Amino acid sequence: MPLNDTSVSPAQKKGRLLLIPNTLDLGCTGEPGEGPLPDLREVLPLGALQAAAGLRYWVAENAKTTRAFLKRVAEVQALLTPIQEQDIQVLPRPPKGGQKKPGSGQDQAVRALLAPALAGHDVGLISEAGLPAVADPGSAVVLAAHRAGIEVVPFAGPSSLVLALAASGLHGQSFAFVGYLPVEASQRVQRIRELELLSRKSHQTQLVIETPYRNAALWQALVQHLQLDTLLSVSCGLTLADGWSRTATVEQWRKRPLNLPDKVPAVFSWLAS
């Protein structure tokens, strides 16, 4: 379908798709050893909080965590619609088997999520953490909104990828987020070496993430299989009170073991010389 699809009458006033940023503390509970959860006002701009508080219709990865987010919003900004009356629709699961392009059935399911906007109501799109549609399946909803002539309004908020890159000291003018590495050991090693070669040839920082309980395994693979002079950085618990970022050569890391928590999100990045 072309981006300028006009199947909806322009005379019908449409709502907007608001991209509402979330915190970066997904999976963190504020229990001892994890540090307290941050005050939303220290992480999200006032405009984003006000926009979230004024919405009733949502598209989310998970309804439960979205309600938890709205509960936190309500502590600092009164909600226009009570949490129990919020209409939260869940994004369809991405195709299985590594299929990149969704089928027509999934396209229709995504477009259906925008029905309130076509009826004149603003709809919020929210990720589990950080900015919607960045390293996030919500991008399909954003594209569907453009195709339907629905205005898309992004709100500022934290992005773990950008914060980690800024704190790493690595090349910030050429970088690539490559998502998750393979779980199978031999495939993961092959991918690490491919990305290191690309980093060296293009002088490009490579960024990856992992499910927190696999943080330690990924870290060990990076330290073991990257070249000694490659700069390797890890950022853990960004925006949390005890969050941190550290960068050193792989050779230095091999002499300085690192214990990573298994419940706190982390971003890993490297730059080959």
Tab-separated table of C-alpha atoms in Angstrom:
chain	number	residue	atom	x	y	z
A	1	MET	CA	0.000	0.000	0.000
A	2	PRO	CA	1.465	3.443	-0.922
A	3	LEU	CA	2.289	5.913	1.823
A	4	ASN	CA	-0.256	8.416	0.498
A	5	ASP	CA	-3.213	6.052	0.783
A	6	THR	CA	-6.433	8.082	1.025
A	7	SER	CA	-8.952	5.335	1.662
A	8	VAL	CA	-10.230	7.347	4.631
A	9	SER	CA	-12.094	10.515	3.711
A	10	PRO	CA	-9.999	13.631	4.429
A	11	ALA	CA	-13.202	15.351	5.564
A	12	GLN	CA	-13.347	13.042	8.578
A	13	LYS	CA	-11.259	14.528	11.370
A	14	LYS	CA	-8.742	11.997	12.562
A	15	GLY	CA	-6.949	11.661	15.826
A	16	ARG	CA	-3.187	11.463	16.105
A	17	LEU	CA	-0.747	8.684	16.928
A	18	LEU	CA	1.288	9.883	19.918
A	19	LEU	CA	4.604	8.112	20.506
A	20	ILE	CA	4.862	8.035	24.299
A	21	PRO	CA	8.304	7.259	25.746
A	22	ASN	CA	8.631	4.788	28.584
A	23	THR	CA	11.233	4.402	31.319
A	24	LEU	CA	14.257	2.097	30.968
A	25	ASP	CA	13.617	0.120	34.150
A	26	LEU	CA	11.620	-2.752	32.635
A	27	GLY	CA	11.945	-5.794	34.878
A	28	CYS	CA	13.395	-3.791	37.748
A	29	THR	CA	11.374	-3.767	40.954
A	30	GLY	CA	13.287	-1.331	43.113
A	31	GLU	CA	14.177	-4.128	45.531
A	32	PRO	CA	17.483	-4.124	47.458
A	33	GLY	CA	20.399	-4.710	45.129
A	34	GLU	CA	18.618	-3.145	42.152
A	35	GLY	CA	18.342	0.424	43.375
A	36	PRO	CA	15.115	2.441	43.605
A	37	LEU	CA	12.998	3.088	40.535
A	38	PRO	CA	13.482	6.663	39.320
A	39	ASP	CA	10.870	9.349	39.741
A	40	LEU	CA	9.162	9.694	36.347
A	41	ARG	CA	9.799	13.436	36.433
A	42	GLU	CA	13.535	12.736	36.404
A	43	VAL	CA	13.285	10.565	33.281
A	44	LEU	CA	10.367	11.782	31.160
A	45	PRO	CA	9.647	15.376	30.073
A	46	LEU	CA	6.537	17.087	31.418
A	47	GLY	CA	5.021	17.207	27.938
A	48	ALA	CA	5.230	13.430	27.588
A	49	LEU	CA	3.646	12.903	31.011
A	50	GLN	CA	0.814	15.311	30.209
A	51	ALA	CA	0.190	13.621	26.858
A	52	ALA	CA	0.105	10.166	28.475
A	53	ALA	CA	-2.265	11.364	31.198
A	54	GLY	CA	-4.710	12.690	28.606
A	55	LEU	CA	-5.052	9.486	26.581
A	56	ARG	CA	-7.641	6.731	26.735
A	57	TYR	CA	-6.646	4.612	23.727
A	58	TRP	CA	-3.327	2.768	23.596
A	59	VAL	CA	-1.346	0.362	21.445
A	60	ALA	CA	1.193	-1.511	23.556
A	61	GLU	CA	3.437	-4.550	23.674
A	62	ASN	CA	1.936	-5.584	27.003
A	63	ALA	CA	-1.280	-4.344	28.623
A	64	LYS	CA	-0.181	-5.183	32.166
A	65	THR	CA	3.054	-3.213	32.028
A	66	THR	CA	1.245	-0.317	30.329
A	67	ARG	CA	-1.215	-0.133	33.223
A	68	ALA	CA	1.749	-0.168	35.606
A	69	PHE	CA	3.236	2.741	33.659
A	70	LEU	CA	-0.049	4.657	33.841
A	71	LYS	CA	-0.179	4.047	37.582
A	72	ARG	CA	3.204	5.748	37.870
A	73	VAL	CA	2.042	8.584	35.633
A	74	ALA	CA	-1.029	9.080	37.845
A	75	GLU	CA	1.247	9.660	40.838
A	76	VAL	CA	2.590	12.832	39.239
A	77	GLN	CA	-0.112	13.798	36.707
A	78	ALA	CA	-3.852	13.155	37.070
A	79	LEU	CA	-5.242	10.798	34.415
A	80	LEU	CA	-8.142	12.029	32.298
A	81	THR	CA	-9.455	8.449	32.111
A	82	PRO	CA	-9.164	6.046	35.080
A	83	ILE	CA	-6.802	3.129	34.570
A	84	GLN	CA	-9.631	0.559	34.660
A	85	GLU	CA	-11.326	2.378	31.755
A	86	GLN	CA	-8.231	2.617	29.561
A	87	ASP	CA	-8.534	0.878	26.197
A	88	ILE	CA	-5.200	-0.909	25.693
A	89	GLN	CA	-4.758	-2.966	22.537
A	90	VAL	CA	-1.772	-5.288	22.233
A	91	LEU	CA	0.465	-5.421	19.189
A	92	PRO	CA	0.281	-8.697	17.243
A	93	ARG	CA	3.261	-10.966	17.717
A	94	PRO	CA	5.909	-10.666	14.990
A	95	PRO	CA	6.058	-13.472	12.394
A	96	LYS	CA	7.813	-16.662	13.451
A	97	GLY	CA	10.761	-18.259	11.757
A	98	GLY	CA	12.690	-15.062	11.153
A	99	GLN	CA	10.252	-13.789	8.527
A	100	LYS	CA	10.929	-10.082	8.117
A	101	LYS	CA	7.918	-8.982	6.109
A	102	PRO	CA	4.523	-9.383	7.801
A	103	GLY	CA	1.708	-11.063	5.917
A	104	SER	CA	-1.542	-9.400	4.872
A	105	GLY	CA	-3.323	-10.754	7.947
A	106	GLN	CA	-0.844	-9.084	10.261
A	107	ASP	CA	-1.054	-5.855	8.234
A	108	GLN	CA	-4.820	-5.818	8.762
A	109	ALA	CA	-4.392	-6.473	12.483
A	110	VAL	CA	-2.000	-3.530	12.777
A	111	ARG	CA	-4.321	-1.201	10.859
A	112	ALA	CA	-7.208	-2.234	13.106
A	113	LEU	CA	-5.291	-0.889	16.100
A	114	LEU	CA	-5.669	2.596	14.623
A	115	ALA	CA	-9.490	2.491	14.492
A	116	PRO	CA	-9.852	4.993	17.370
A	117	ALA	CA	-7.596	7.467	15.550
A	118	LEU	CA	-9.679	7.106	12.393
A	119	ALA	CA	-12.710	7.865	14.564
A	120	GLY	CA	-11.144	11.081	15.829
A	121	HIS	CA	-9.390	9.994	19.046
A	122	ASP	CA	-5.697	10.325	19.843
A	123	VAL	CA	-3.955	6.966	20.312
A	124	GLY	CA	-0.799	6.406	22.322
A	125	LEU	CA	1.891	3.998	21.162
A	126	ILE	CA	4.152	2.787	23.967
A	127	SER	CA	7.097	0.410	24.137
A	128	GLU	CA	8.109	-1.804	27.034
A	129	ALA	CA	11.093	0.499	27.517
A	130	GLY	CA	12.427	3.647	25.910
A	131	LEU	CA	11.190	5.207	22.706
A	132	PRO	CA	8.394	3.541	20.722
A	133	ALA	CA	9.324	2.181	17.289
A	134	VAL	CA	13.082	2.313	18.009
A	135	ALA	CA	14.394	-1.242	18.374
A	136	ASP	CA	10.733	-2.012	18.882
A	137	PRO	CA	7.896	-3.672	16.888
A	138	GLY	CA	5.795	-0.505	17.126
A	139	SER	CA	7.320	0.795	13.902
A	140	ALA	CA	4.678	-1.183	11.969
A	141	VAL	CA	1.951	0.887	13.652
A	142	VAL	CA	3.739	4.127	12.806
A	143	LEU	CA	3.991	3.142	9.145
A	144	ALA	CA	0.320	2.144	9.107
A	145	ALA	CA	-0.551	5.562	10.543
A	146	HIS	CA	1.324	7.335	7.758
A	147	ARG	CA	-0.437	5.213	5.179
A	148	ALA	CA	-3.807	6.122	6.678
A	149	GLY	CA	-3.032	9.833	6.789
A	150	ILE	CA	-2.869	9.902	10.597
A	151	GLU	CA	-0.533	12.492	12.100
A	152	VAL	CA	2.365	10.969	14.039
A	153	VAL	CA	3.677	12.948	17.018
A	154	PRO	CA	6.841	11.716	18.796
A	155	PHE	CA	7.599	12.818	22.353
A	156	ALA	CA	11.089	13.101	23.769
A	157	GLY	CA	12.280	10.491	26.226
A	158	PRO	CA	15.178	8.160	27.037
A	159	SER	CA	16.680	5.773	24.507
A	160	SER	CA	19.049	3.225	26.024
A	161	LEU	CA	20.908	2.927	22.725
A	162	VAL	CA	21.628	6.646	22.397
A	163	LEU	CA	22.473	7.056	26.089
A	164	ALA	CA	24.852	4.091	25.987
A	165	LEU	CA	26.527	5.360	22.830
A	166	ALA	CA	26.974	8.835	24.302
A	167	ALA	CA	28.459	7.419	27.508
A	168	SER	CA	30.773	4.973	25.740
A	169	GLY	CA	33.259	7.375	24.189
A	170	LEU	CA	33.095	5.310	21.001
A	171	HIS	CA	32.446	6.673	17.520
A	172	GLY	CA	29.145	8.544	17.711
A	173	GLN	CA	28.988	9.698	14.097
A	174	SER	CA	28.828	6.234	12.569
A	175	PHE	CA	27.107	3.473	14.499
A	176	ALA	CA	24.691	0.597	14.016
A	177	PHE	CA	22.241	-1.109	16.317
A	178	VAL	CA	22.209	-4.776	15.348
A	179	GLY	CA	19.725	-6.059	17.910
A	180	TYR	CA	20.242	-9.471	19.488
A	181	LEU	CA	23.071	-11.847	18.689
A	182	PRO	CA	22.364	-15.541	18.093
A	183	VAL	CA	21.953	-17.628	21.238
A	184	GLU	CA	23.670	-20.705	19.784
A	185	ALA	CA	27.353	-20.442	20.699
A	186	SER	CA	29.020	-21.049	17.328
A	187	GLN	CA	26.612	-18.768	15.487
A	188	ARG	CA	27.118	-16.066	18.104
A	189	VAL	CA	30.904	-16.250	17.743
A	190	GLN	CA	30.613	-16.009	13.971
A	191	ARG	CA	28.340	-12.973	14.249
A	192	ILE	CA	30.650	-11.242	16.741
A	193	ARG	CA	33.578	-11.654	14.359
A	194	GLU	CA	31.550	-10.422	11.380
A	195	LEU	CA	30.492	-7.302	13.252
A	196	GLU	CA	34.018	-6.645	14.502
A	197	LEU	CA	35.320	-6.833	10.938
A	198	LEU	CA	32.612	-4.411	9.812
A	199	SER	CA	33.481	-2.082	12.682
A	200	ARG	CA	37.142	-2.099	11.680
A	201	LYS	CA	36.496	-1.531	7.973
A	202	SER	CA	33.893	1.198	8.449
A	203	HIS	CA	35.120	2.705	11.747
A	204	GLN	CA	31.585	2.078	12.990
A	205	THR	CA	30.432	1.436	16.542
A	206	GLN	CA	28.317	-1.711	16.902
A	207	LEU	CA	25.573	-1.866	19.549
A	208	VAL	CA	23.709	-4.950	20.753
A	209	ILE	CA	21.335	-5.851	23.560
A	210	GLU	CA	20.379	-9.080	25.288
A	211	THR	CA	17.662	-10.445	27.539
A	212	PRO	CA	18.993	-9.541	31.012
A	213	TYR	CA	19.364	-13.113	32.260
A	214	ARG	CA	21.762	-13.708	29.331
A	215	ASN	CA	23.836	-10.570	29.980
A	216	ALA	CA	26.715	-12.464	31.558
A	217	ALA	CA	26.880	-15.069	28.796
A	218	LEU	CA	26.986	-12.430	26.073
A	219	TRP	CA	29.594	-10.443	27.956
A	220	GLN	CA	31.839	-13.464	28.286
A	221	ALA	CA	31.493	-14.224	24.573
A	222	LEU	CA	32.445	-10.653	23.638
A	223	VAL	CA	35.461	-10.574	25.944
A	224	GLN	CA	36.613	-13.973	24.721
A	225	HIS	CA	36.199	-13.515	20.964
A	226	LEU	CA	36.826	-9.835	20.191
A	227	GLN	CA	40.392	-8.749	19.415
A	228	LEU	CA	42.517	-7.514	22.314
A	229	ASP	CA	42.735	-3.904	21.038
A	230	THR	CA	39.003	-3.542	20.333
A	231	LEU	CA	37.271	-1.047	22.598
A	232	LEU	CA	34.358	-2.664	24.414
A	233	SER	CA	31.757	-0.763	26.415
A	234	VAL	CA	28.835	-1.824	28.600
A	235	SER	CA	26.080	0.380	30.007
A	236	CYS	CA	23.864	-1.152	32.671
A	237	GLY	CA	20.756	0.150	34.412
A	238	LEU	CA	20.743	3.467	32.572
A	239	THR	CA	18.649	6.164	34.331
A	240	LEU	CA	18.543	4.042	37.499
A	241	ALA	CA	20.187	5.489	40.609
A	242	ASP	CA	23.012	2.941	40.418
A	243	GLY	CA	23.290	2.765	36.629
A	244	TRP	CA	26.745	2.906	35.062
A	245	SER	CA	28.791	2.851	31.833
A	246	ARG	CA	32.369	1.584	31.453
A	247	THR	CA	34.694	1.349	28.439
A	248	ALA	CA	38.061	-0.387	28.102
A	249	THR	CA	39.986	-2.494	25.621
A	250	VAL	CA	39.204	-6.191	25.499
A	251	GLU	CA	42.714	-6.854	26.825
A	252	GLN	CA	41.958	-4.699	29.867
A	253	TRP	CA	38.582	-6.375	30.378
A	254	ARG	CA	40.210	-9.821	30.413
A	255	LYS	CA	42.247	-8.686	33.426
A	256	ARG	CA	39.235	-7.112	35.130
A	257	PRO	CA	36.260	-9.516	35.396
A	258	LEU	CA	32.815	-7.937	35.391
A	259	ASN	CA	29.756	-9.266	37.176
A	260	LEU	CA	26.553	-8.258	35.422
A	261	PRO	CA	23.112	-8.444	37.082
A	262	ASP	CA	20.616	-10.846	35.538
A	263	LYS	CA	17.558	-8.602	35.930
A	264	VAL	CA	18.818	-5.207	34.800
A	265	PRO	CA	18.907	-4.233	31.082
A	266	ALA	CA	22.302	-3.559	29.516
A	267	VAL	CA	23.645	-2.278	26.211
A	268	PHE	CA	26.927	-3.595	24.772
A	269	SER	CA	28.962	-1.710	22.176
A	270	TRP	CA	32.380	-2.022	20.599
A	271	LEU	CA	34.691	-0.272	18.145
A	272	ALA	CA	37.525	-2.119	16.430
A	273	SER	CA	40.762	-0.259	15.686
